[in-house]
XYZ file of C-alpha atoms in Angstrom:
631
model
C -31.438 -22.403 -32.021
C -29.636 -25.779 -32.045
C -25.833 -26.328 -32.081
C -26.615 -27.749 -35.824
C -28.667 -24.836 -36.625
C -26.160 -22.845 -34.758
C -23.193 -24.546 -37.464
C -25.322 -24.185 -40.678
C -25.317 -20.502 -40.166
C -21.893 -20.042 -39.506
C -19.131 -19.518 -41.783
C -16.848 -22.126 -42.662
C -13.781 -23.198 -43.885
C -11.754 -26.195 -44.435
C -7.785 -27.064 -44.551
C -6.451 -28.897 -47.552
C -2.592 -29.063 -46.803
C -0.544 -31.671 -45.385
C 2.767 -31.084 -44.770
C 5.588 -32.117 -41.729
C 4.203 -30.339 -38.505
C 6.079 -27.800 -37.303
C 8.099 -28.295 -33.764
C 6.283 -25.713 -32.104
C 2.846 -27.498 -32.679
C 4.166 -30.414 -31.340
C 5.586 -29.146 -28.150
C 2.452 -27.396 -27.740
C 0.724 -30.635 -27.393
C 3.363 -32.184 -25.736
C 3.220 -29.409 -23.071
C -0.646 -30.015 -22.530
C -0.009 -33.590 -22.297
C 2.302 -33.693 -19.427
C 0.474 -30.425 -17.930
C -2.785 -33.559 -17.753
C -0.472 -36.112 -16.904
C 1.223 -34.070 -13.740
C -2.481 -32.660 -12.189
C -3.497 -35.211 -10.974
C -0.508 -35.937 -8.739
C -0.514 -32.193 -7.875
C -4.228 -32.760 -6.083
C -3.441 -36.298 -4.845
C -0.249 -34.845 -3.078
C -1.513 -31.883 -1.928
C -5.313 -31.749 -1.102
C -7.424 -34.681 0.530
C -9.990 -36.284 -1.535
C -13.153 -34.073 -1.366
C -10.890 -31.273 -2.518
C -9.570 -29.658 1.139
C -5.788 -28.568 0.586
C -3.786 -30.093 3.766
C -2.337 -26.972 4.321
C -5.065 -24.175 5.193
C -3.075 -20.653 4.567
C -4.418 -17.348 3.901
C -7.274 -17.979 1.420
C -5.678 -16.127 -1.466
C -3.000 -18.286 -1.540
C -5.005 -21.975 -1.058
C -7.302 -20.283 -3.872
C -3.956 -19.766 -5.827
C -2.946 -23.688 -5.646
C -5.702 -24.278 -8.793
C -6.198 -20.294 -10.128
C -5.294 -21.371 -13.854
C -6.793 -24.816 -14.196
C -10.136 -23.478 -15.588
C -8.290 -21.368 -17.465
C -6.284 -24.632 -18.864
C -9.870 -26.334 -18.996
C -10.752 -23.460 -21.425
C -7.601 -23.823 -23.524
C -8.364 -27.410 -24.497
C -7.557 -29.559 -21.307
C -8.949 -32.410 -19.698
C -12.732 -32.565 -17.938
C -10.295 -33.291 -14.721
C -9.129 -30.103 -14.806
C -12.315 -28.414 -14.245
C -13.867 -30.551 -12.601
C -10.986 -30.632 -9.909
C -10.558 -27.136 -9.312
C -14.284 -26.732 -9.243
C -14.623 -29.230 -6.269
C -11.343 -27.680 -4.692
C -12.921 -24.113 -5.307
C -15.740 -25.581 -2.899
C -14.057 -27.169 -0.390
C -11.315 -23.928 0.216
C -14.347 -21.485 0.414
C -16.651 -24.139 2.344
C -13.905 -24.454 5.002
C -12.890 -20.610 4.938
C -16.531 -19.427 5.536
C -18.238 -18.809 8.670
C -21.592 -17.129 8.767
C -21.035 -15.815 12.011
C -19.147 -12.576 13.367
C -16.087 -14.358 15.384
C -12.283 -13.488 15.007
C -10.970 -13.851 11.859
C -8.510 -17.267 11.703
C -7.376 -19.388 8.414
C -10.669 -21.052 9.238
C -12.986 -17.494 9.316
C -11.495 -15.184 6.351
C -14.622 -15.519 4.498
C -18.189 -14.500 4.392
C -20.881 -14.888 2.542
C -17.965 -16.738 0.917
C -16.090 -13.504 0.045
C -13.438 -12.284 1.814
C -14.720 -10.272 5.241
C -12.070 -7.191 4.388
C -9.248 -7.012 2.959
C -7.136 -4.973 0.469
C -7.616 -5.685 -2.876
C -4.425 -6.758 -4.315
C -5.162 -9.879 -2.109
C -8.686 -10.167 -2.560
C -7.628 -9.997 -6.076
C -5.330 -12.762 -6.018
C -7.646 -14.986 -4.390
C -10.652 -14.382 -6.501
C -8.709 -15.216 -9.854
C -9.472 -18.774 -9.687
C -13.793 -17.888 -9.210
C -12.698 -15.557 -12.312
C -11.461 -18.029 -14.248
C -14.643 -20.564 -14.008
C -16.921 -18.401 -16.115
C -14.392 -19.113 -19.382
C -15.605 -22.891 -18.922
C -18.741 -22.925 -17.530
C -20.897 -19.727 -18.387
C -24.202 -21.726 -17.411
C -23.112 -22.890 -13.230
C -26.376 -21.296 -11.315
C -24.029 -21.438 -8.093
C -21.634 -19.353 -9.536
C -23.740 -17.132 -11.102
C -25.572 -16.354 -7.704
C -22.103 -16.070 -6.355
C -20.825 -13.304 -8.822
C -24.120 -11.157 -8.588
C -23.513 -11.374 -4.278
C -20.277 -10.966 -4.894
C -20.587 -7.411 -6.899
C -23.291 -6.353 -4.902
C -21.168 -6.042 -1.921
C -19.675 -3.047 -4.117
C -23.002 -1.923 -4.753
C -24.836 -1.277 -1.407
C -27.028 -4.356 -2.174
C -26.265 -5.935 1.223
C -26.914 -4.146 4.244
C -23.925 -5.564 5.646
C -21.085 -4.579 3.379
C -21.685 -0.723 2.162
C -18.546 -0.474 0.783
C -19.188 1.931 -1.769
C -20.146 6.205 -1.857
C -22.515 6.615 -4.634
C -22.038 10.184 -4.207
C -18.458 10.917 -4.376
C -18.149 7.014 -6.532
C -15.679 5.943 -3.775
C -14.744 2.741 -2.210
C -14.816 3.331 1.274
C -11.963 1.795 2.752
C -8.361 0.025 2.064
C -10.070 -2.959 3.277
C -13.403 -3.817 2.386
C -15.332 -6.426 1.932
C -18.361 -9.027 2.651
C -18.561 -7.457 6.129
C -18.352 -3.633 4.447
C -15.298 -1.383 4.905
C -12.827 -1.649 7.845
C -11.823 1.276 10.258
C -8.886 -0.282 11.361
C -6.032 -1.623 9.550
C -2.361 -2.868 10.484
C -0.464 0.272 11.189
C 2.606 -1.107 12.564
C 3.181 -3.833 9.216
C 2.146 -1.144 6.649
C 4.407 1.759 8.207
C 7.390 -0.457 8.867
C 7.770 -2.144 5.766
C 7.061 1.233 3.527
C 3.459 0.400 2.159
C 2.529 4.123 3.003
C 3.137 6.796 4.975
C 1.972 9.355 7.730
C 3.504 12.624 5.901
C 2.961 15.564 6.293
C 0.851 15.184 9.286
C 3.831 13.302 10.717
C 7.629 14.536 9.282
C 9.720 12.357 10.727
C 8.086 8.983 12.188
C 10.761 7.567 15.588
C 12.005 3.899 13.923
C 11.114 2.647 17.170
C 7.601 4.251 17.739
C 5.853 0.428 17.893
C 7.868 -0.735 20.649
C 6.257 1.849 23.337
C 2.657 0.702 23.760
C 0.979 4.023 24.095
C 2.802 5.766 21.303
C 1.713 2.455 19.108
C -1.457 3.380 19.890
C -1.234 6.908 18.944
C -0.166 6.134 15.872
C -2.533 3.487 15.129
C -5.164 5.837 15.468
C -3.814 8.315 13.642
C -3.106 5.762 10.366
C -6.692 4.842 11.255
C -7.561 8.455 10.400
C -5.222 9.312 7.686
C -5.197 6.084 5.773
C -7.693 3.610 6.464
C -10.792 5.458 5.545
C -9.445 6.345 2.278
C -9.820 5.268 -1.384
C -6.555 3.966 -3.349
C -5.679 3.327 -6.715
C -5.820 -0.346 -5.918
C -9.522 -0.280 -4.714
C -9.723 0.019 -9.018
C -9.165 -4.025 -9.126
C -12.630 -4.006 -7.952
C -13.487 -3.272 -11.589
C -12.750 -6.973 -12.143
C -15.235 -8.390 -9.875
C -18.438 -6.127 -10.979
C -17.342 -6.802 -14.962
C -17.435 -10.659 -13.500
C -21.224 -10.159 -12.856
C -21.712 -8.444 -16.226
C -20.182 -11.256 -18.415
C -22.701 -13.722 -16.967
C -25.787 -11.511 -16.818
C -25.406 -9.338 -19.449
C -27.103 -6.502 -16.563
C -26.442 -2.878 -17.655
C -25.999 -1.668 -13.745
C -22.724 -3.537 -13.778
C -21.353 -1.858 -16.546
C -22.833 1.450 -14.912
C -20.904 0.787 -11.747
C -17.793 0.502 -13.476
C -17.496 3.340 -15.778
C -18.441 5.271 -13.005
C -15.843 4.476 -10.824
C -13.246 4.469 -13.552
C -14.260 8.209 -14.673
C -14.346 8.939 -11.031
C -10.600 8.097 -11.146
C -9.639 9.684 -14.519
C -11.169 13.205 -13.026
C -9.065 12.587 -10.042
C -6.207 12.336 -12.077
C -7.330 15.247 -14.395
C -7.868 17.659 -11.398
C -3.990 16.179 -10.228
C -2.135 17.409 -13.181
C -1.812 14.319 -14.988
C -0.378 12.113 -11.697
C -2.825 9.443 -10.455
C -3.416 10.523 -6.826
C -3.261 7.913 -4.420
C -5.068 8.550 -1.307
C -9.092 10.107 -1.355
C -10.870 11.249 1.201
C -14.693 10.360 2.202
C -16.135 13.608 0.225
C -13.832 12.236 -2.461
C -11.133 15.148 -2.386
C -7.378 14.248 -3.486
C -5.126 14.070 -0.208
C -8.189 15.205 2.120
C -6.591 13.702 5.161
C -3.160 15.076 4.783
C -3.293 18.536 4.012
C -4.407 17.820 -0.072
C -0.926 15.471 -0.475
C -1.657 13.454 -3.232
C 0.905 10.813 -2.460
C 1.302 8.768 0.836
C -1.401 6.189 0.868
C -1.609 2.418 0.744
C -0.053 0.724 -1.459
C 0.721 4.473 -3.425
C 3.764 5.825 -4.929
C 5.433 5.910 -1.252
C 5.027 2.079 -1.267
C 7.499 -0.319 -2.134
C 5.104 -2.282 -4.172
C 3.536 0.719 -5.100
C 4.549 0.951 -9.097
C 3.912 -2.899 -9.465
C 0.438 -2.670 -7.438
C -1.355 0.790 -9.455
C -0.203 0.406 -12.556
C -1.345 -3.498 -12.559
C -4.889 -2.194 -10.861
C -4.616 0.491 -13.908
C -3.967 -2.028 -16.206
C -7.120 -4.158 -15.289
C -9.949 -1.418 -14.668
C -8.808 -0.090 -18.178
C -9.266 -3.291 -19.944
C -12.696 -3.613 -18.405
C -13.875 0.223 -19.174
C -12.739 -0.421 -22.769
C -14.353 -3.985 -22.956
C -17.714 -2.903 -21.540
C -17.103 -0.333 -24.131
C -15.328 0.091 -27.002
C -14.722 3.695 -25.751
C -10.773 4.291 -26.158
C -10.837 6.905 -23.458
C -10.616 4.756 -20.832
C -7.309 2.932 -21.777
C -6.033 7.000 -20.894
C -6.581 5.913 -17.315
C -3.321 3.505 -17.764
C -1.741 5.721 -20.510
C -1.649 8.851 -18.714
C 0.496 6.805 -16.030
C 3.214 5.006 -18.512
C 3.515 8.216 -20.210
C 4.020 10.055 -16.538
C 6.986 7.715 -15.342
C 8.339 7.222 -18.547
C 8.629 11.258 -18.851
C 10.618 11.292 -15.936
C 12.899 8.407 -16.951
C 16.698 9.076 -16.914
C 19.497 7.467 -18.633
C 22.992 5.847 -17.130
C 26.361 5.947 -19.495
C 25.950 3.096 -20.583
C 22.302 3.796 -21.907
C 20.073 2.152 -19.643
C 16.915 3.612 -18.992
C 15.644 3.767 -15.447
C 12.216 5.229 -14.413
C 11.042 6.408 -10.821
C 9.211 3.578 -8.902
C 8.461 5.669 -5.259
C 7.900 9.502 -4.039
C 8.582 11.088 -1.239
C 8.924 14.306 0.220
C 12.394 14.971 -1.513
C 10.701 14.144 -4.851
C 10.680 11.107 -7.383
C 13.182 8.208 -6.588
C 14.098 4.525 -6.356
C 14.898 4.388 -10.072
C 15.065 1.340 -11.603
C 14.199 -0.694 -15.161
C 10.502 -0.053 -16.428
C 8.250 -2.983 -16.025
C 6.987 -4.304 -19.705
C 3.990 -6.245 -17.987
C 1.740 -2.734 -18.287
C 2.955 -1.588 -21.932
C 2.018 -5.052 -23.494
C -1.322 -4.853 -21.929
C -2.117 -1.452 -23.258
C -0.815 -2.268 -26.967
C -2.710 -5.507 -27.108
C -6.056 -3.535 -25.767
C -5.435 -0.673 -28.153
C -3.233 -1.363 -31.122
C -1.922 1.825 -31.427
C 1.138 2.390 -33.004
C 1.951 4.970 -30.579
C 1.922 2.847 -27.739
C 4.159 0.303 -29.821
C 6.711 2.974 -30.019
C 6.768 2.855 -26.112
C 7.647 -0.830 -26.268
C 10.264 0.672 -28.547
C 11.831 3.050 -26.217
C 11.950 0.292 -23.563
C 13.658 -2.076 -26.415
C 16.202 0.127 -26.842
C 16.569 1.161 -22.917
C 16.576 -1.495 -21.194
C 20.182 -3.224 -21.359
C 20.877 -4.764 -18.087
C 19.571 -7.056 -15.845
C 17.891 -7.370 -12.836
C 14.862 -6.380 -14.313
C 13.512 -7.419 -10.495
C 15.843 -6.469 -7.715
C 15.611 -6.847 -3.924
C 15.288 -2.902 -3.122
C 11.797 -3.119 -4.353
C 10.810 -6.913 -3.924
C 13.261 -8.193 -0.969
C 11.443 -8.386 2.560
C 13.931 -5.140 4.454
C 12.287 -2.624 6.244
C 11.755 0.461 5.128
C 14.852 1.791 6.621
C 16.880 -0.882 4.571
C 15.011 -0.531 1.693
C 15.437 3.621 1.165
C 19.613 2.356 1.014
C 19.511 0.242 -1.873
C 19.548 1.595 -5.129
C 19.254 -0.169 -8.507
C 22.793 -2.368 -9.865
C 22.967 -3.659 -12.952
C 24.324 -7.334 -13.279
C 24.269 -9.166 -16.685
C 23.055 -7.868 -19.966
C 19.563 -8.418 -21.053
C 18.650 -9.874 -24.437
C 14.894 -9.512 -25.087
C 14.982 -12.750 -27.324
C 15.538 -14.764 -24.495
C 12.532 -16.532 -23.450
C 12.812 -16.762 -19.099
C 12.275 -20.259 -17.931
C 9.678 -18.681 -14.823
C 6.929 -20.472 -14.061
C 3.093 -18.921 -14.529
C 3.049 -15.839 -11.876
C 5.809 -13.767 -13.681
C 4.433 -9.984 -13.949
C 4.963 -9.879 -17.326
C 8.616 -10.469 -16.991
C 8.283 -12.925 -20.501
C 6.517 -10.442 -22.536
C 9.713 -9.069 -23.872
C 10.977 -11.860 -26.055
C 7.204 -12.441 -27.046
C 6.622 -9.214 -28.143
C 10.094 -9.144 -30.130
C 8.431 -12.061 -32.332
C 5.422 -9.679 -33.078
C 8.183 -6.954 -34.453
C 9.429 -9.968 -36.529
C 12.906 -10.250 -34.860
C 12.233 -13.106 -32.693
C 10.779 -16.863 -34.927
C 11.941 -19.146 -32.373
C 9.607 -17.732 -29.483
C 6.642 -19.847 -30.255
C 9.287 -23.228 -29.619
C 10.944 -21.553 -27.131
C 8.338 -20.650 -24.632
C 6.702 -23.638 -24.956
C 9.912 -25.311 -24.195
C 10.291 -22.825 -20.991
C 6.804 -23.946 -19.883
C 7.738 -27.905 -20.092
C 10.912 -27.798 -18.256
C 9.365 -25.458 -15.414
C 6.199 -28.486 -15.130
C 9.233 -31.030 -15.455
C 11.460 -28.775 -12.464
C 8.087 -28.797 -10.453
C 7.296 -32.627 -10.466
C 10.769 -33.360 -9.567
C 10.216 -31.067 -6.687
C 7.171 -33.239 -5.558
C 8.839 -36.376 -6.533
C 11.286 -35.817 -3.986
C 9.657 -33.942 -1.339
C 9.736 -35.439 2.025
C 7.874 -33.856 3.800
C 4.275 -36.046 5.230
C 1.212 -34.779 4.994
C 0.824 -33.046 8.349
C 4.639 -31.011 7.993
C 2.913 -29.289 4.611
C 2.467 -25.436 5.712
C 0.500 -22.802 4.196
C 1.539 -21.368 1.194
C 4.427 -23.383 0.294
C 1.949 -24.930 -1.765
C 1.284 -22.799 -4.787
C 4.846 -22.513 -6.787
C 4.017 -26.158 -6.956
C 1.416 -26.571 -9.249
C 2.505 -28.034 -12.508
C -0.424 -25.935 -14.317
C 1.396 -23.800 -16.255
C -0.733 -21.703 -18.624
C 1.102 -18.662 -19.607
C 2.943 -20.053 -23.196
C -0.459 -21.616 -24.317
C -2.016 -18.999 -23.653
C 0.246 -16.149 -25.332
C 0.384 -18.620 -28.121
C -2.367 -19.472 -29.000
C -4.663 -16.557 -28.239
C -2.187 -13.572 -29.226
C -2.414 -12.129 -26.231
C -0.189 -10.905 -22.933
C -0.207 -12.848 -19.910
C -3.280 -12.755 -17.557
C -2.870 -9.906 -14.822
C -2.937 -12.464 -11.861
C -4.024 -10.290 -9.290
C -7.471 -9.449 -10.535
C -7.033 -8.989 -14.417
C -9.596 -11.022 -16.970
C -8.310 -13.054 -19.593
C -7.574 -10.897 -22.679
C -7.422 -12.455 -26.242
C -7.478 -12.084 -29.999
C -8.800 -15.190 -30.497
C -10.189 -18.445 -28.815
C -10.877 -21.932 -29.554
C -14.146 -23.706 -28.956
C -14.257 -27.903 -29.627
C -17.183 -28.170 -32.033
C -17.788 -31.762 -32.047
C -17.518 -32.162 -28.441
C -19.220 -28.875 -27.738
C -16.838 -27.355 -25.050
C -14.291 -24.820 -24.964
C -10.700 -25.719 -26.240
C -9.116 -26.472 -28.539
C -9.514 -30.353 -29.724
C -7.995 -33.014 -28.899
C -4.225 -33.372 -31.154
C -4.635 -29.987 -32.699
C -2.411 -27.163 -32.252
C -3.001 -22.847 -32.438
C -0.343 -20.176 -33.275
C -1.113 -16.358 -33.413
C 1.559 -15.256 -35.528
C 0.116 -11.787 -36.873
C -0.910 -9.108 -34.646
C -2.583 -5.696 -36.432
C -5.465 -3.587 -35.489
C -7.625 -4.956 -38.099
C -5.953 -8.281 -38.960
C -5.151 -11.258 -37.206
C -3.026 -14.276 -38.579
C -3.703 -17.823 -37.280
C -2.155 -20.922 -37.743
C -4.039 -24.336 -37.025
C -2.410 -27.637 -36.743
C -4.119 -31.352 -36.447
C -1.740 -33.711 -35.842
C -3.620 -36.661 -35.384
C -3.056 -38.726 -38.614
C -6.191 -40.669 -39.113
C -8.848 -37.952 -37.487
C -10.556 -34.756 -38.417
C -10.557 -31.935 -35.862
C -13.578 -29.730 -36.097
C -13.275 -26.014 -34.120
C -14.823 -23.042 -33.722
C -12.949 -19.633 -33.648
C -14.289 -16.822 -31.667
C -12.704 -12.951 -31.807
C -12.027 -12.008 -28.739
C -12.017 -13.822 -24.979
C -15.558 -12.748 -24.770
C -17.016 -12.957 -28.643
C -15.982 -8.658 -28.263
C -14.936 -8.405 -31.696
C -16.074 -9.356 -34.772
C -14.684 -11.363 -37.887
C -14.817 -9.557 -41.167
C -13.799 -11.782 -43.539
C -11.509 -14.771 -43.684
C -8.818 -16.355 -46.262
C -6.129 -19.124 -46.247
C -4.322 -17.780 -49.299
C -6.823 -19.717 -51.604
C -10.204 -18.295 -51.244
C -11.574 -15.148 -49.303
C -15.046 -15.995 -47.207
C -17.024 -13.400 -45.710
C -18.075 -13.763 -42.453
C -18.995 -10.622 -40.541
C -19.860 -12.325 -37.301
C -17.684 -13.204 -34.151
C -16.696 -16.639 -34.772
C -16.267 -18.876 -37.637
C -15.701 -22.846 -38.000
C -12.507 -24.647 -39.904
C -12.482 -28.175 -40.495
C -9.019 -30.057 -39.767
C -8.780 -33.577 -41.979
C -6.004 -35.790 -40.698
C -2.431 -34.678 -40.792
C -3.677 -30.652 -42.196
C -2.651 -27.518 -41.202
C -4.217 -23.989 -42.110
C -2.860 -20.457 -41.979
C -5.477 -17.663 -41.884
C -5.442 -14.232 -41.961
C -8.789 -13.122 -40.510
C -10.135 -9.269 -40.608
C -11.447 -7.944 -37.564
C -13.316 -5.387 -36.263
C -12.629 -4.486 -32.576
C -14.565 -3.907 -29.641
C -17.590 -4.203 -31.440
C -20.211 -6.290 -29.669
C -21.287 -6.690 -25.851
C -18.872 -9.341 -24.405
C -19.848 -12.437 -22.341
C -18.787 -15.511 -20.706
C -21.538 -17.345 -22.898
C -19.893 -19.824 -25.712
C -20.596 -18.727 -29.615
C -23.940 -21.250 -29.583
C -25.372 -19.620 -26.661
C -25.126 -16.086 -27.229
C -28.239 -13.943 -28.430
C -26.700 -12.319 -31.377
C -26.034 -16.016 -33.437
């Protein structure tokens, strides 16, 4: 039907009050203003004019200089913005491909513009930006060819990369990829800086074992055989890419391809006791390499990254499983992990609450404060008041800072790293909005989820404010750099970007953070311009999510423009997954029973809605309200 057509059958609803704006609805504008403003001296400086960054670093990071601007694009920002990272999206994959098998160099990562192999916490990282196209364009044939190719490298669809066991639903490798799964990985970076381990089949590992060429090689072939050819927890970020494919296409074999490999994992778990095992074997047994030890492998609970890594890949492949969905279950898959480390948390005097982040042979250890990023997720994705009395217990338990410390994120060895145990420093208010930038693993969902429990009515203001001075802090930065063109290295060009997304996005879609490595964009609500007929929110109008419930949502719409009326569409869900039950501003009550609804902004008005929902209800896609089958 037509976008008219498309508006006469839609329910509707228009704002009558005028009254001072409030100062979070201008600073949210303000913010988006200067984000537009700063862009495009952000590209000038750092890429050259058909979109090529000067500095050509590992491709996950050049792919991280412009991950958020679609996702800025979506939320209401300029054509530039899309536009821009659209021709930059080119250009970094164009110059990172080869179609031919030669050494892999910054100019050879890629092919068949994916990633040859690699672990998936960086392919994840990298791929965030191609993720984050589909929320403004769902119609780009390119990139819909590229996210079919892209998931059928996970499902044996190219002869070259077989990555996955169909059988035993495993992916075949730590490193996989466009050229299928690797045999060989680094064993001399991943054993020396703690990302795994040889135990049991080796007890006691010499320190200097890398510096005597044939016992290098011993071991390398060894880790070769132990560790490389297994599947790990992280492998589950995959979920991201084949739930990619099914948002454009709609194509039931994606969401096949997922469940199964999430209830592959959840029986793995099951058959563990409860832990999430982290290295599988190629007939898909728990610990087949090393004697049935669950623990040990890449990126596991022996690594150093190891909590930060699973539980985000957790975090992700849940929200998918329950997207494609609506099946609860599958948020167990992250559940059953919080509720594992958070059983074995322990207490100091002064009541701080510290939780294991690493196992080894001795048992659980490096304890240190629980990270919120992972709780927030599950509670938006399930609404359960159980899992908001988790929050709870970390609201009460966690006292001190650093919430981040150097014995899990500093660059020692693992020898260094096994010394330092957790210190507390200053005390930790969970009103306090941290001024942090965009990549922040959910260290700014505390004061943000305070506002939800109704202790906390500055946050709106106040993270919006955070957002502006860190854009501010990073154009001063590039204002004053002086360095040339040709003295720009690698990725010392990311933390620059001036596209900062995170407050707009908790704001005005009620929802946690994006999972950068790999996660989707989760919502309760988003905005769609209906007189321009593109996502966003208009031009001088402003969103707040201010009520969070499993069956009602509270929204409050602001136009400041004075002389103009704003026209939007609201949608339930980042994908049009939930529906809208019914809809009232105080006034009247309109029934709406579909996933979207319209509201009408005259000069100068401002609404506040509370909007029934119904969860999880319909088949999600990238495709905006007016082009979905269901209208």
């Amino acid at each position: 039907q037509s976008f008219a057509g498309f508006l006469k059958n839609t329910a509707f609803i228009k704002a009558i009050k005028q009254s001072p704006h409030p100062d979070w609805a201008i600073m949210q504008r303000q913010l988006m203003q200067t984000i537009e403003t700063s862009a495009p001296k952000y590209a000038k400086r750092f890429t050259q004019k058909d979109g090529t960054p000067y500095g050509l670093g590992p491709y996950d990071d050049v792919y991280e200089m412009f991950y958020n601007w679609p996702e800025m694009y979506a939320l209401g920002g300029s054509d530039y913005l899309f536009e821009t990272a659209l021709k930059t999206y080119q250009a970094i994959t164009l110059n990172g491909s080869a179609y031919v098998k030669d050494s892999i160099d910054y100019n050879h990562q890629l092919y068949k513009e994916f990633p040859r192999q690699d672990d998936w916490f960086h392919i994840s990282e990298g791929i965030t930006l191609f993720y984050n196209m589909g929320l403004a364009d769902a119609k780009l044939s390119e990139n819909i060819k590229r996210a079919k190719r892209f998931a059928g490298f996970y499902m044996n669809e190219d002869s070259e990369a077989q990555n996955f066991n169909p059988v035993h639903k495993t992916i075949k490798s730590i490193f996989t990829g466009s050229q299928g799964a690797a045999s060989t990985s680094s064993a001399v970076y991943n054993l020396r800086y703690g990302h795994t381990s040889l135990f049991p089949i080796i007890k006691n590992l010499e320190p200097n074992w890398h510096d005597k060429p044939e016992r290098q090689k011993q071991i390398q072939d060894l880790y070769d055989q132990i560790i490389t050819r297994t599947d790990v927890p992280v492998n589950l970020l995959a979920t991201g890419l084949i739930t990619n494919a099914y948002l454009y296409t709609g194509d039931e074999k994606y969401k096949k391809w997922v469940l199964d490999y999430v209830d592959a994992w959840m029986k793995r778990i099951a058959e563990n006791g409860g832990l999430l095992p982290d290295n599988i074997g190629q007939s898909g047994k728990i610990g087949e390499y090393r004697n049935g030890q669950w623990w040990g492998g890449l990126y596991g609970w022996y690594g150093r990254y190891g909590v930060l890594m699973q539980f985000s890949a957790l975090s992700v492949a849940s929200e998918c499983a329950y997207l494609l969905t609506g099946d609860e279950k599958y948020l167990d898959l992250l559940r059953s992990q919080i509720n594992s480390i958070m059983g074995r948390a322990s207490y100091t005097k002064e009541g701080q609450m510290l939780v294991p982040y690493r196992y080894k042979k001795e048992g659980w250890y490096s304890y240190r404060p629980m990270m919120i990023q992972d709780l927030a997720h599950l509670w938006h994705a399930s609404m359960d008041p159980e899992d908001w009395k988790k929050i709870e217990v970390l609201m009460k338990g966690n006292k001190f800072h650093p919430l981040w410390d150097e014995g899990i994120w500093g660059q020692n060895t693992l020898a260094e790293l096994d010394t330092i145990a957790w210190k507390k420093a200053e005390s930790f208010d969970w009103n306090r909005e941290v001024i942090s930038g965009d990549r922040t693993f959910g260290i700014t969902e505390h004061a943000r989820l305070m506002y939800y429990a109704g202790k906390n009515p500055d946050w709106p203001l106040e993270v919006l404010k955070a957002d502006y001075q860190e854009v501010l802090k990073r154009m001063n930065f590039m204002q004053n750099d002086p360095r040339n063109i040709y003295s720009i290295q690698k990725d010392d060009l990311y933390p620059n970007n001036p596209v900062i997304t995170k407050g707009l996005v908790q704001t005005t879609m009620g929802t946690p953070q994006t999972i950068y490595n790999g996660g989707l964009l989760r919502a309760t609500v988003r905005y769609f311009d209906a007189d321009l007929q593109r996502p966003g929110l208009p031009k001088d109008v402003s969103a707040l999510v201010d009520l969070l419930k499993a069956d009602e949502t509270g929204i409050q719409l602001v136009n400041l423009n004075p002389a103009e009326s704003r026209k939007l569409i609201v949608q339930a869900g980042a994908f049009g997954e939930h529906s809208f039950t019914k809809i009232t501003d105080g006034q009247q009550q309109i029934e709406v029973n579909k996933p979207y609804f319209v509201v009408e902004l005259p000069p100068a008005s401002s609404i506040h809605l509370i909007a029934g929902v119904q969860r999880f209800k319909n088949k999600p896609s990238y495709a905006f309200p007016w082009q979905k089958k269901y209208n």
